[in-house]
Amino acid sequence: MYVHAKNDIILRAEPKQNAKKLGTIKNHSKVTVLSSSKGWSYVQAGKIKGYVYTSALSKKNPKAASTTVTGGLAPKEGLILTYAPSFLEEEKETFYVKKDGEYTYLYNKKSSLYPDLSNFTYIEDGKRLLMGVSSSDHIFINVPYPLKQGAYTIDSSLMFEEQKVLVESTTKTVTVKAGTFQNVVILRYPSGSRVYFAKGIGILKITDKNGKIYTELVSVKEGK
Protein backbone atom coordinates (compact mmCIF):
# COMPACT_ATOMS: atom_id res chain seq x y z
CA MET A 1 0.00 0.00 0.00
CA TYR A 2 0.97 3.66 -0.12
CA VAL A 3 1.25 6.35 2.52
CA HIS A 4 -1.52 8.82 1.81
CA ALA A 5 -1.42 11.49 4.52
CA LYS A 6 -0.91 15.24 4.85
CA ASN A 7 2.72 14.76 5.90
CA ASP A 8 5.30 12.05 6.55
CA ILE A 9 4.10 9.51 9.13
CA ILE A 10 5.72 8.03 12.24
CA LEU A 11 6.69 4.36 12.40
CA ARG A 12 6.26 3.07 15.97
CA ALA A 13 7.47 -0.01 17.85
CA GLU A 14 3.97 -0.84 19.15
CA PRO A 15 0.40 -0.10 18.04
CA LYS A 16 0.08 2.76 20.50
CA GLN A 17 0.01 6.51 20.00
CA ASN A 18 2.89 7.19 22.38
CA ALA A 19 4.96 4.08 21.58
CA LYS A 20 8.66 4.35 20.79
CA LYS A 21 9.38 6.08 17.49
CA LEU A 22 11.40 3.93 15.11
CA GLY A 23 11.56 6.50 12.31
CA THR A 24 9.41 8.25 9.75
CA ILE A 25 8.00 7.12 6.41
CA LYS A 26 7.77 9.68 3.64
CA ASN A 27 4.34 10.62 2.41
CA HIS A 28 3.37 8.86 -0.85
CA SER A 29 5.99 6.13 -0.37
CA LYS A 30 5.22 2.42 -0.75
CA VAL A 31 5.07 0.03 2.22
CA THR A 32 4.35 -3.68 2.66
CA VAL A 33 1.45 -4.36 5.03
CA LEU A 34 2.11 -7.50 7.10
CA SER A 35 -1.05 -7.33 9.24
CA SER A 36 -3.78 -4.93 10.36
CA SER A 37 -5.89 -4.76 13.51
CA LYS A 38 -7.88 -2.17 15.49
CA GLY A 39 -6.82 0.84 13.39
CA TRP A 40 -3.13 -0.06 13.23
CA SER A 41 -1.10 -1.76 10.51
CA TYR A 42 2.19 -3.61 10.97
CA VAL A 43 4.25 -2.63 7.94
CA GLN A 44 7.70 -2.99 6.45
CA ALA A 45 9.30 0.11 4.99
CA GLY A 46 12.66 -0.75 3.51
CA LYS A 47 14.41 -2.89 6.16
CA ILE A 48 12.44 -1.50 9.13
CA LYS A 49 9.21 -2.95 10.50
CA GLY A 50 6.75 -1.18 12.76
CA TYR A 51 3.26 0.14 13.29
CA VAL A 52 1.40 2.99 11.57
CA TYR A 53 -2.19 4.18 11.53
CA THR A 54 -4.16 2.18 8.96
CA SER A 55 -6.04 5.37 8.03
CA ALA A 56 -2.75 6.79 6.67
CA LEU A 57 -2.52 4.04 4.05
CA SER A 58 -4.18 3.67 0.68
CA LYS A 59 -4.18 1.09 -2.10
CA LYS A 60 -4.10 3.88 -4.66
CA ASN A 61 -0.70 5.21 -5.65
CA PRO A 62 -0.98 8.99 -5.06
CA LYS A 63 2.02 9.57 -7.31
CA ALA A 64 0.43 7.82 -10.26
CA ALA A 65 -0.50 10.24 -12.97
CA SER A 66 -4.08 10.33 -14.15
CA THR A 67 -4.53 9.10 -17.69
CA THR A 68 -7.33 11.63 -18.23
CA VAL A 69 -6.70 15.37 -18.47
CA THR A 70 -9.59 17.78 -17.94
CA GLY A 71 -7.79 21.12 -18.15
CA GLY A 72 -4.78 23.15 -17.10
CA LEU A 73 -2.76 22.92 -20.31
CA ALA A 74 -2.69 26.67 -20.99
CA PRO A 75 0.32 28.62 -19.66
CA LYS A 76 0.21 30.12 -16.17
CA GLU A 77 -0.09 33.85 -15.60
CA GLY A 78 3.24 35.69 -15.51
CA LEU A 79 5.42 33.17 -17.33
CA ILE A 80 7.98 34.25 -19.90
CA LEU A 81 8.19 31.63 -22.66
CA THR A 82 10.84 31.57 -25.38
CA TYR A 83 10.46 29.41 -28.49
CA ALA A 84 13.02 28.64 -31.22
CA PRO A 85 11.72 27.92 -33.79
CA SER A 86 8.56 29.77 -32.85
CA PHE A 87 4.98 29.10 -33.96
CA LEU A 88 5.05 31.01 -37.25
CA GLU A 89 8.67 32.18 -37.35
CA GLU A 90 11.82 30.05 -37.58
CA GLU A 91 13.63 32.55 -35.39
CA LYS A 92 13.56 32.87 -31.59
CA GLU A 93 10.56 34.62 -30.02
CA THR A 94 9.83 35.46 -26.38
CA PHE A 95 6.28 35.76 -25.09
CA TYR A 96 4.85 37.22 -21.89
CA VAL A 97 1.80 35.40 -20.54
CA LYS A 98 -1.30 37.20 -19.27
CA LYS A 99 -4.66 35.69 -18.34
CA ASP A 100 -8.19 37.05 -18.45
CA GLY A 101 -10.71 34.45 -17.38
CA GLU A 102 -10.76 31.59 -19.86
CA TYR A 103 -8.38 33.48 -22.19
CA THR A 104 -4.59 33.24 -21.96
CA TYR A 105 -2.64 35.71 -24.07
CA LEU A 106 0.95 35.50 -25.34
CA TYR A 107 2.64 38.84 -26.07
CA ASN A 108 5.86 39.30 -28.03
CA LYS A 109 6.62 42.91 -27.24
CA LYS A 110 9.42 43.15 -29.82
CA SER A 111 7.67 41.68 -32.84
CA SER A 112 4.67 43.95 -33.04
CA LEU A 113 4.13 47.61 -33.80
CA TYR A 114 1.41 47.35 -31.19
CA PRO A 115 2.93 45.72 -28.08
CA ASP A 116 -0.40 45.92 -26.25
CA LEU A 117 -1.92 43.43 -28.72
CA SER A 118 -1.37 39.74 -28.08
CA ASN A 119 0.20 37.47 -30.70
CA PHE A 120 -1.39 34.15 -29.71
CA THR A 121 -4.32 33.08 -27.55
CA TYR A 122 -5.20 29.95 -25.62
CA ILE A 123 -8.82 29.35 -24.63
CA GLU A 124 -9.80 26.91 -21.88
CA ASP A 125 -13.42 27.07 -20.80
CA GLY A 126 -13.71 23.68 -19.13
CA LYS A 127 -15.00 22.12 -22.32
CA ARG A 128 -12.15 22.60 -24.79
CA LEU A 129 -8.56 23.61 -25.42
CA LEU A 130 -8.01 26.06 -28.26
CA MET A 131 -4.84 27.80 -29.37
CA GLY A 132 -4.28 30.09 -32.33
CA VAL A 133 -3.34 33.51 -33.64
CA SER A 134 -5.05 36.25 -31.66
CA SER A 135 -8.04 38.00 -33.27
CA SER A 136 -8.03 35.71 -36.31
CA ASP A 137 -9.40 32.47 -37.74
CA HIS A 138 -5.90 30.94 -37.75
CA ILE A 139 -6.32 28.16 -35.17
CA PHE A 140 -3.66 25.51 -34.47
CA ILE A 141 -5.47 23.39 -31.88
CA ASN A 142 -9.15 22.96 -31.01
CA VAL A 143 -9.89 19.79 -29.05
CA PRO A 144 -12.55 18.99 -26.43
CA TYR A 145 -11.86 17.98 -22.84
CA PRO A 146 -11.41 15.44 -21.37
CA LEU A 147 -8.34 14.07 -23.13
CA LYS A 148 -7.90 10.38 -22.30
CA GLN A 149 -4.68 8.50 -22.98
CA GLY A 150 -5.06 5.98 -25.80
CA ALA A 151 -8.38 7.40 -26.98
CA TYR A 152 -9.21 9.39 -30.10
CA THR A 153 -10.68 12.86 -30.11
CA ILE A 154 -11.71 15.36 -32.77
CA ASP A 155 -9.74 18.49 -33.60
CA SER A 156 -11.95 21.21 -35.13
CA SER A 157 -9.20 23.74 -35.84
CA LEU A 158 -9.52 23.45 -39.63
CA MET A 159 -12.31 25.61 -41.01
CA PHE A 160 -13.84 23.01 -43.34
CA GLU A 161 -12.52 19.71 -42.00
CA GLU A 162 -12.38 17.88 -38.68
CA GLN A 163 -9.41 15.68 -37.85
CA LYS A 164 -9.40 12.47 -35.83
CA VAL A 165 -6.55 12.84 -33.34
CA LEU A 166 -5.00 10.23 -31.07
CA VAL A 167 -4.25 11.21 -27.48
CA GLU A 168 -1.01 9.27 -27.60
CA SER A 169 -0.04 9.95 -24.00
CA THR A 170 -0.94 11.99 -20.93
CA THR A 171 1.79 10.57 -18.70
CA LYS A 172 5.07 10.74 -20.61
CA THR A 173 8.17 12.56 -19.45
CA VAL A 174 9.54 14.73 -22.26
CA THR A 175 12.74 16.75 -22.48
CA VAL A 176 13.07 19.89 -24.59
CA LYS A 177 15.69 22.64 -24.47
CA ALA A 178 13.71 24.42 -21.73
CA GLY A 179 13.95 21.38 -19.45
CA THR A 180 12.26 18.10 -18.58
CA PHE A 181 8.50 17.95 -18.05
CA GLN A 182 6.33 15.18 -16.63
CA ASN A 183 2.82 14.02 -17.52
CA VAL A 184 3.05 15.55 -20.98
CA VAL A 185 -0.02 15.36 -23.21
CA ILE A 186 0.86 14.25 -26.74
CA LEU A 187 -1.62 14.65 -29.59
CA ARG A 188 -0.84 12.73 -32.79
CA TYR A 189 -2.49 13.95 -35.98
CA PRO A 190 -3.37 11.93 -39.11
CA SER A 191 -0.28 13.34 -40.88
CA GLY A 192 1.91 11.88 -38.12
CA SER A 193 2.71 15.28 -36.65
CA ARG A 194 2.62 15.62 -32.88
CA VAL A 195 1.87 18.45 -30.47
CA TYR A 196 3.27 18.21 -26.93
CA PHE A 197 1.65 20.04 -23.98
CA ALA A 198 2.78 20.42 -20.37
CA LYS A 199 0.42 21.50 -17.59
CA GLY A 200 0.72 25.18 -16.77
CA ILE A 201 3.18 25.68 -19.64
CA GLY A 202 1.26 25.09 -22.87
CA ILE A 203 2.94 23.82 -26.01
CA LEU A 204 6.40 22.30 -25.47
CA LYS A 205 7.07 21.39 -29.06
CA ILE A 206 5.52 20.47 -32.40
CA THR A 207 7.09 17.83 -34.64
CA ASP A 208 6.41 16.19 -37.99
CA LYS A 209 5.96 12.44 -38.47
CA ASN A 210 9.74 11.92 -38.54
CA GLY A 211 10.35 13.88 -35.36
CA LYS A 212 11.61 17.04 -37.08
CA ILE A 213 10.93 19.99 -34.79
CA TYR A 214 8.74 22.81 -36.09
CA THR A 215 8.37 24.59 -32.74
CA GLU A 216 10.28 24.12 -29.47
CA LEU A 217 10.23 25.74 -26.04
CA VAL A 218 13.82 26.72 -25.20
CA SER A 219 13.27 28.73 -22.03
CA VAL A 220 10.62 29.22 -19.35
CA LYS A 221 10.94 31.81 -16.61
CA GLU A 222 8.75 33.35 -13.92
CA GLY A 223 8.05 37.01 -14.60
CA LYS A 224 8.80 39.61 -11.94
PDB file of C-alpha atoms in Angstrom:
ATOM      1  CA  MET A   1       0.000   0.000   0.000  1.00  0.00           C
ATOM      2  CA  TYR A   2       0.972   3.660  -0.118  1.00  0.00           C
ATOM      3  CA  VAL A   3       1.249   6.353   2.515  1.00  0.00           C
ATOM      4  CA  HIS A   4      -1.516   8.824   1.808  1.00  0.00           C
ATOM      5  CA  ALA A   5      -1.420  11.494   4.520  1.00  0.00           C
ATOM      6  CA  LYS A   6      -0.914  15.241   4.849  1.00  0.00           C
ATOM      7  CA  ASN A   7       2.724  14.762   5.901  1.00  0.00           C
ATOM      8  CA  ASP A   8       5.302  12.051   6.546  1.00  0.00           C
ATOM      9  CA  ILE A   9       4.096   9.513   9.128  1.00  0.00           C
ATOM     10  CA  ILE A  10       5.716   8.030  12.238  1.00  0.00           C
ATOM     11  CA  LEU A  11       6.689   4.362  12.404  1.00  0.00           C
ATOM     12  CA  ARG A  12       6.257   3.066  15.973  1.00  0.00           C
ATOM     13  CA  ALA A  13       7.470  -0.009  17.854  1.00  0.00           C
ATOM     14  CA  GLU A  14       3.970  -0.837  19.152  1.00  0.00           C
ATOM     15  CA  PRO A  15       0.400  -0.096  18.038  1.00  0.00           C
ATOM     16  CA  LYS A  16       0.075   2.756  20.504  1.00  0.00           C
ATOM     17  CA  GLN A  17       0.008   6.514  19.999  1.00  0.00           C
ATOM     18  CA  ASN A  18       2.892   7.186  22.383  1.00  0.00           C
ATOM     19  CA  ALA A  19       4.958   4.076  21.579  1.00  0.00           C
ATOM     20  CA  LYS A  20       8.662   4.351  20.788  1.00  0.00           C
ATOM     21  CA  LYS A  21       9.381   6.084  17.487  1.00  0.00           C
ATOM     22  CA  LEU A  22      11.404   3.926  15.107  1.00  0.00           C
ATOM     23  CA  GLY A  23      11.561   6.497  12.313  1.00  0.00           C
ATOM     24  CA  THR A  24       9.414   8.248   9.747  1.00  0.00           C
ATOM     25  CA  ILE A  25       7.998   7.121   6.414  1.00  0.00           C
ATOM     26  CA  LYS A  26       7.772   9.685   3.640  1.00  0.00           C
ATOM     27  CA  ASN A  27       4.340  10.616   2.412  1.00  0.00           C
ATOM     28  CA  HIS A  28       3.375   8.858  -0.852  1.00  0.00           C
ATOM     29  CA  SER A  29       5.988   6.130  -0.369  1.00  0.00           C
ATOM     30  CA  LYS A  30       5.220   2.417  -0.747  1.00  0.00           C
ATOM     31  CA  VAL A  31       5.069   0.026   2.217  1.00  0.00           C
ATOM     32  CA  THR A  32       4.350  -3.679   2.655  1.00  0.00           C
ATOM     33  CA  VAL A  33       1.453  -4.363   5.032  1.00  0.00           C
ATOM     34  CA  LEU A  34       2.107  -7.498   7.098  1.00  0.00           C
ATOM     35  CA  SER A  35      -1.049  -7.333   9.240  1.00  0.00           C
ATOM     36  CA  SER A  36      -3.780  -4.930  10.356  1.00  0.00           C
ATOM     37  CA  SER A  37      -5.894  -4.759  13.514  1.00  0.00           C
ATOM     38  CA  LYS A  38      -7.884  -2.169  15.488  1.00  0.00           C
ATOM     39  CA  GLY A  39      -6.823   0.842  13.393  1.00  0.00           C
ATOM     40  CA  TRP A  40      -3.128  -0.061  13.228  1.00  0.00           C
ATOM     41  CA  SER A  41      -1.098  -1.764  10.508  1.00  0.00           C
ATOM     42  CA  TYR A  42       2.185  -3.613  10.970  1.00  0.00           C
ATOM     43  CA  VAL A  43       4.252  -2.633   7.943  1.00  0.00           C
ATOM     44  CA  GLN A  44       7.696  -2.990   6.448  1.00  0.00           C
ATOM     45  CA  ALA A  45       9.302   0.107   4.988  1.00  0.00           C
ATOM     46  CA  GLY A  46      12.664  -0.750   3.514  1.00  0.00           C
ATOM     47  CA  LYS A  47      14.412  -2.891   6.157  1.00  0.00           C
ATOM     48  CA  ILE A  48      12.437  -1.500   9.126  1.00  0.00           C
ATOM     49  CA  LYS A  49       9.206  -2.953  10.496  1.00  0.00           C
ATOM     50  CA  GLY A  50       6.750  -1.179  12.761  1.00  0.00           C
ATOM     51  CA  TYR A  51       3.261   0.141  13.286  1.00  0.00           C
ATOM     52  CA  VAL A  52       1.403   2.987  11.566  1.00  0.00           C
ATOM     53  CA  TYR A  53      -2.192   4.176  11.531  1.00  0.00           C
ATOM     54  CA  THR A  54      -4.163   2.178   8.960  1.00  0.00           C
ATOM     55  CA  SER A  55      -6.041   5.366   8.034  1.00  0.00           C
ATOM     56  CA  ALA A  56      -2.752   6.793   6.674  1.00  0.00           C
ATOM     57  CA  LEU A  57      -2.523   4.044   4.048  1.00  0.00           C
ATOM     58  CA  SER A  58      -4.178   3.668   0.677  1.00  0.00           C
ATOM     59  CA  LYS A  59      -4.181   1.087  -2.100  1.00  0.00           C
ATOM     60  CA  LYS A  60      -4.095   3.878  -4.665  1.00  0.00           C
ATOM     61  CA  ASN A  61      -0.699   5.212  -5.647  1.00  0.00           C
ATOM     62  CA  PRO A  62      -0.985   8.990  -5.055  1.00  0.00           C
ATOM     63  CA  LYS A  63       2.023   9.567  -7.315  1.00  0.00           C
ATOM     64  CA  ALA A  64       0.435   7.818 -10.255  1.00  0.00           C
ATOM     65  CA  ALA A  65      -0.502  10.240 -12.975  1.00  0.00           C
ATOM     66  CA  SER A  66      -4.083  10.329 -14.151  1.00  0.00           C
ATOM     67  CA  THR A  67      -4.527   9.097 -17.693  1.00  0.00           C
ATOM     68  CA  THR A  68      -7.329  11.627 -18.227  1.00  0.00           C
ATOM     69  CA  VAL A  69      -6.702  15.372 -18.465  1.00  0.00           C
ATOM     70  CA  THR A  70      -9.593  17.779 -17.944  1.00  0.00           C
ATOM     71  CA  GLY A  71      -7.790  21.121 -18.149  1.00  0.00           C
ATOM     72  CA  GLY A  72      -4.781  23.155 -17.099  1.00  0.00           C
ATOM     73  CA  LEU A  73      -2.758  22.925 -20.314  1.00  0.00           C
ATOM     74  CA  ALA A  74      -2.692  26.668 -20.993  1.00  0.00           C
ATOM     75  CA  PRO A  75       0.325  28.622 -19.657  1.00  0.00           C
ATOM     76  CA  LYS A  76       0.211  30.122 -16.166  1.00  0.00           C
ATOM     77  CA  GLU A  77      -0.088  33.855 -15.602  1.00  0.00           C
ATOM     78  CA  GLY A  78       3.238  35.694 -15.512  1.00  0.00           C
ATOM     79  CA  LEU A  79       5.415  33.170 -17.326  1.00  0.00           C
ATOM     80  CA  ILE A  80       7.982  34.251 -19.897  1.00  0.00           C
ATOM     81  CA  LEU A  81       8.188  31.631 -22.656  1.00  0.00           C
ATOM     82  CA  THR A  82      10.839  31.574 -25.380  1.00  0.00           C
ATOM     83  CA  TYR A  83      10.460  29.413 -28.491  1.00  0.00           C
ATOM     84  CA  ALA A  84      13.025  28.642 -31.219  1.00  0.00           C
ATOM     85  CA  PRO A  85      11.718  27.923 -33.788  1.00  0.00           C
ATOM     86  CA  SER A  86       8.560  29.773 -32.847  1.00  0.00           C
ATOM     87  CA  PHE A  87       4.981  29.097 -33.964  1.00  0.00           C
ATOM     88  CA  LEU A  88       5.054  31.010 -37.248  1.00  0.00           C
ATOM     89  CA  GLU A  89       8.672  32.181 -37.347  1.00  0.00           C
ATOM     90  CA  GLU A  90      11.818  30.051 -37.583  1.00  0.00           C
ATOM     91  CA  GLU A  91      13.634  32.553 -35.385  1.00  0.00           C
ATOM     92  CA  LYS A  92      13.560  32.868 -31.586  1.00  0.00           C
ATOM     93  CA  GLU A  93      10.565  34.616 -30.016  1.00  0.00           C
ATOM     94  CA  THR A  94       9.829  35.460 -26.379  1.00  0.00           C
ATOM     95  CA  PHE A  95       6.277  35.761 -25.086  1.00  0.00           C
ATOM     96  CA  TYR A  96       4.847  37.216 -21.886  1.00  0.00           C
ATOM     97  CA  VAL A  97       1.800  35.404 -20.539  1.00  0.00           C
ATOM     98  CA  LYS A  98      -1.301  37.203 -19.275  1.00  0.00           C
ATOM     99  CA  LYS A  99      -4.657  35.694 -18.344  1.00  0.00           C
ATOM    100  CA  ASP A 100      -8.186  37.046 -18.451  1.00  0.00           C
ATOM    101  CA  GLY A 101     -10.712  34.451 -17.378  1.00  0.00           C
ATOM    102  CA  GLU A 102     -10.761  31.589 -19.861  1.00  0.00           C
ATOM    103  CA  TYR A 103      -8.384  33.479 -22.190  1.00  0.00           C
ATOM    104  CA  THR A 104      -4.589  33.237 -21.962  1.00  0.00           C
ATOM    105  CA  TYR A 105      -2.636  35.713 -24.066  1.00  0.00           C
ATOM    106  CA  LEU A 106       0.953  35.505 -25.343  1.00  0.00           C
ATOM    107  CA  TYR A 107       2.637  38.838 -26.066  1.00  0.00           C
ATOM    108  CA  ASN A 108       5.856  39.304 -28.029  1.00  0.00           C
ATOM    109  CA  LYS A 109       6.624  42.912 -27.237  1.00  0.00           C
ATOM    110  CA  LYS A 110       9.423  43.147 -29.821  1.00  0.00           C
ATOM    111  CA  SER A 111       7.675  41.681 -32.845  1.00  0.00           C
ATOM    112  CA  SER A 112       4.669  43.946 -33.039  1.00  0.00           C
ATOM    113  CA  LEU A 113       4.126  47.611 -33.803  1.00  0.00           C
ATOM    114  CA  TYR A 114       1.406  47.348 -31.187  1.00  0.00           C
ATOM    115  CA  PRO A 115       2.935  45.721 -28.084  1.00  0.00           C
ATOM    116  CA  ASP A 116      -0.401  45.922 -26.248  1.00  0.00           C
ATOM    117  CA  LEU A 117      -1.925  43.435 -28.718  1.00  0.00           C
ATOM    118  CA  SER A 118      -1.370  39.736 -28.077  1.00  0.00           C
ATOM    119  CA  ASN A 119       0.201  37.469 -30.698  1.00  0.00           C
ATOM    120  CA  PHE A 120      -1.388  34.153 -29.709  1.00  0.00           C
ATOM    121  CA  THR A 121      -4.315  33.084 -27.552  1.00  0.00           C
ATOM    122  CA  TYR A 122      -5.201  29.948 -25.620  1.00  0.00           C
ATOM    123  CA  ILE A 123      -8.821  29.355 -24.626  1.00  0.00           C
ATOM    124  CA  GLU A 124      -9.801  26.911 -21.875  1.00  0.00           C
ATOM    125  CA  ASP A 125     -13.421  27.075 -20.797  1.00  0.00           C
ATOM    126  CA  GLY A 126     -13.712  23.682 -19.126  1.00  0.00           C
ATOM    127  CA  LYS A 127     -14.997  22.122 -22.322  1.00  0.00           C
ATOM    128  CA  ARG A 128     -12.147  22.602 -24.792  1.00  0.00           C
ATOM    129  CA  LEU A 129      -8.562  23.611 -25.416  1.00  0.00           C
ATOM    130  CA  LEU A 130      -8.015  26.058 -28.262  1.00  0.00           C
ATOM    131  CA  MET A 131      -4.841  27.799 -29.373  1.00  0.00           C
ATOM    132  CA  GLY A 132      -4.281  30.089 -32.335  1.00  0.00           C
ATOM    133  CA  VAL A 133      -3.344  33.509 -33.638  1.00  0.00           C
ATOM    134  CA  SER A 134      -5.051  36.245 -31.660  1.00  0.00           C
ATOM    135  CA  SER A 135      -8.040  37.998 -33.269  1.00  0.00           C
ATOM    136  CA  SER A 136      -8.026  35.715 -36.309  1.00  0.00           C
ATOM    137  CA  ASP A 137      -9.399  32.474 -37.738  1.00  0.00           C
ATOM    138  CA  HIS A 138      -5.905  30.936 -37.747  1.00  0.00           C
ATOM    139  CA  ILE A 139      -6.316  28.162 -35.169  1.00  0.00           C
ATOM    140  CA  PHE A 140      -3.662  25.509 -34.469  1.00  0.00           C
ATOM    141  CA  ILE A 141      -5.469  23.385 -31.880  1.00  0.00           C
ATOM    142  CA  ASN A 142      -9.149  22.961 -31.006  1.00  0.00           C
ATOM    143  CA  VAL A 143      -9.890  19.789 -29.051  1.00  0.00           C
ATOM    144  CA  PRO A 144     -12.547  18.987 -26.431  1.00  0.00           C
ATOM    145  CA  TYR A 145     -11.860  17.980 -22.841  1.00  0.00           C
ATOM    146  CA  PRO A 146     -11.409  15.444 -21.371  1.00  0.00           C
ATOM    147  CA  LEU A 147      -8.336  14.069 -23.133  1.00  0.00           C
ATOM    148  CA  LYS A 148      -7.905  10.384 -22.305  1.00  0.00           C
ATOM    149  CA  GLN A 149      -4.680   8.500 -22.982  1.00  0.00           C
ATOM    150  CA  GLY A 150      -5.060   5.984 -25.798  1.00  0.00           C
ATOM    151  CA  ALA A 151      -8.382   7.404 -26.983  1.00  0.00           C
ATOM    152  CA  TYR A 152      -9.207   9.386 -30.103  1.00  0.00           C
ATOM    153  CA  THR A 153     -10.676  12.856 -30.108  1.00  0.00           C
ATOM    154  CA  ILE A 154     -11.715  15.360 -32.767  1.00  0.00           C
ATOM    155  CA  ASP A 155      -9.744  18.492 -33.600  1.00  0.00           C
ATOM    156  CA  SER A 156     -11.945  21.209 -35.127  1.00  0.00           C
ATOM    157  CA  SER A 157      -9.197  23.736 -35.843  1.00  0.00           C
ATOM    158  CA  LEU A 158      -9.524  23.453 -39.633  1.00  0.00           C
ATOM    159  CA  MET A 159     -12.308  25.609 -41.009  1.00  0.00           C
ATOM    160  CA  PHE A 160     -13.838  23.014 -43.339  1.00  0.00           C
ATOM    161  CA  GLU A 161     -12.523  19.706 -42.001  1.00  0.00           C
ATOM    162  CA  GLU A 162     -12.384  17.875 -38.680  1.00  0.00           C
ATOM    163  CA  GLN A 163      -9.406  15.683 -37.852  1.00  0.00           C
ATOM    164  CA  LYS A 164      -9.403  12.473 -35.831  1.00  0.00           C
ATOM    165  CA  VAL A 165      -6.555  12.841 -33.341  1.00  0.00           C
ATOM    166  CA  LEU A 166      -4.997  10.226 -31.069  1.00  0.00           C
ATOM    167  CA  VAL A 167      -4.251  11.209 -27.478  1.00  0.00           C
ATOM    168  CA  GLU A 168      -1.008   9.275 -27.596  1.00  0.00           C
ATOM    169  CA  SER A 169      -0.035   9.952 -23.999  1.00  0.00           C
ATOM    170  CA  THR A 170      -0.941  11.986 -20.930  1.00  0.00           C
ATOM    171  CA  THR A 171       1.792  10.573 -18.695  1.00  0.00           C
ATOM    172  CA  LYS A 172       5.070  10.736 -20.615  1.00  0.00           C
ATOM    173  CA  THR A 173       8.170  12.564 -19.449  1.00  0.00           C
ATOM    174  CA  VAL A 174       9.539  14.734 -22.261  1.00  0.00           C
ATOM    175  CA  THR A 175      12.739  16.755 -22.480  1.00  0.00           C
ATOM    176  CA  VAL A 176      13.069  19.890 -24.589  1.00  0.00           C
ATOM    177  CA  LYS A 177      15.689  22.642 -24.473  1.00  0.00           C
ATOM    178  CA  ALA A 178      13.710  24.415 -21.734  1.00  0.00           C
ATOM    179  CA  GLY A 179      13.947  21.382 -19.449  1.00  0.00           C
ATOM    180  CA  THR A 180      12.264  18.097 -18.576  1.00  0.00           C
ATOM    181  CA  PHE A 181       8.498  17.951 -18.053  1.00  0.00           C
ATOM    182  CA  GLN A 182       6.333  15.183 -16.627  1.00  0.00           C
ATOM    183  CA  ASN A 183       2.819  14.021 -17.521  1.00  0.00           C
ATOM    184  CA  VAL A 184       3.050  15.552 -20.979  1.00  0.00           C
ATOM    185  CA  VAL A 185      -0.017  15.363 -23.212  1.00  0.00           C
ATOM    186  CA  ILE A 186       0.860  14.249 -26.738  1.00  0.00           C
ATOM    187  CA  LEU A 187      -1.624  14.648 -29.593  1.00  0.00           C
ATOM    188  CA  ARG A 188      -0.845  12.731 -32.795  1.00  0.00           C
ATOM    189  CA  TYR A 189      -2.493  13.947 -35.978  1.00  0.00           C
ATOM    190  CA  PRO A 190      -3.366  11.931 -39.113  1.00  0.00           C
ATOM    191  CA  SER A 191      -0.277  13.337 -40.877  1.00  0.00           C
ATOM    192  CA  GLY A 192       1.915  11.876 -38.124  1.00  0.00           C
ATOM    193  CA  SER A 193       2.712  15.282 -36.651  1.00  0.00           C
ATOM    194  CA  ARG A 194       2.617  15.619 -32.877  1.00  0.00           C
ATOM    195  CA  VAL A 195       1.871  18.449 -30.470  1.00  0.00           C
ATOM    196  CA  TYR A 196       3.269  18.210 -26.927  1.00  0.00           C
ATOM    197  CA  PHE A 197       1.655  20.042 -23.975  1.00  0.00           C
ATOM    198  CA  ALA A 198       2.785  20.424 -20.365  1.00  0.00           C
ATOM    199  CA  LYS A 199       0.424  21.502 -17.591  1.00  0.00           C
ATOM    200  CA  GLY A 200       0.722  25.178 -16.772  1.00  0.00           C
ATOM    201  CA  ILE A 201       3.176  25.680 -19.639  1.00  0.00           C
ATOM    202  CA  GLY A 202       1.259  25.094 -22.868  1.00  0.00           C
ATOM    203  CA  ILE A 203       2.941  23.824 -26.006  1.00  0.00           C
ATOM    204  CA  LEU A 204       6.399  22.302 -25.471  1.00  0.00           C
ATOM    205  CA  LYS A 205       7.066  21.390 -29.062  1.00  0.00           C
ATOM    206  CA  ILE A 206       5.516  20.473 -32.404  1.00  0.00           C
ATOM    207  CA  THR A 207       7.087  17.826 -34.635  1.00  0.00           C
ATOM    208  CA  ASP A 208       6.408  16.188 -37.989  1.00  0.00           C
ATOM    209  CA  LYS A 209       5.964  12.437 -38.474  1.00  0.00           C
ATOM    210  CA  ASN A 210       9.745  11.925 -38.542  1.00  0.00           C
ATOM    211  CA  GLY A 211      10.349  13.884 -35.359  1.00  0.00           C
ATOM    212  CA  LYS A 212      11.607  17.040 -37.077  1.00  0.00           C
ATOM    213  CA  ILE A 213      10.930  19.990 -34.789  1.00  0.00           C
ATOM    214  CA  TYR A 214       8.742  22.808 -36.091  1.00  0.00           C
ATOM    215  CA  THR A 215       8.370  24.592 -32.738  1.00  0.00           C
ATOM    216  CA  GLU A 216      10.275  24.120 -29.473  1.00  0.00           C
ATOM    217  CA  LEU A 217      10.234  25.745 -26.043  1.00  0.00           C
ATOM    218  CA  VAL A 218      13.824  26.715 -25.205  1.00  0.00           C
ATOM    219  CA  SER A 219      13.275  28.728 -22.030  1.00  0.00           C
ATOM    220  CA  VAL A 220      10.623  29.215 -19.347  1.00  0.00           C
ATOM    221  CA  LYS A 221      10.936  31.807 -16.606  1.00  0.00           C
ATOM    222  CA  GLU A 222       8.752  33.352 -13.922  1.00  0.00           C
ATOM    223  CA  GLY A 223       8.053  37.007 -14.600  1.00  0.00           C
ATOM    224  CA  LYS A 224       8.799  39.609 -11.942  1.00  0.00           C
TER     225      LYS A 224
END
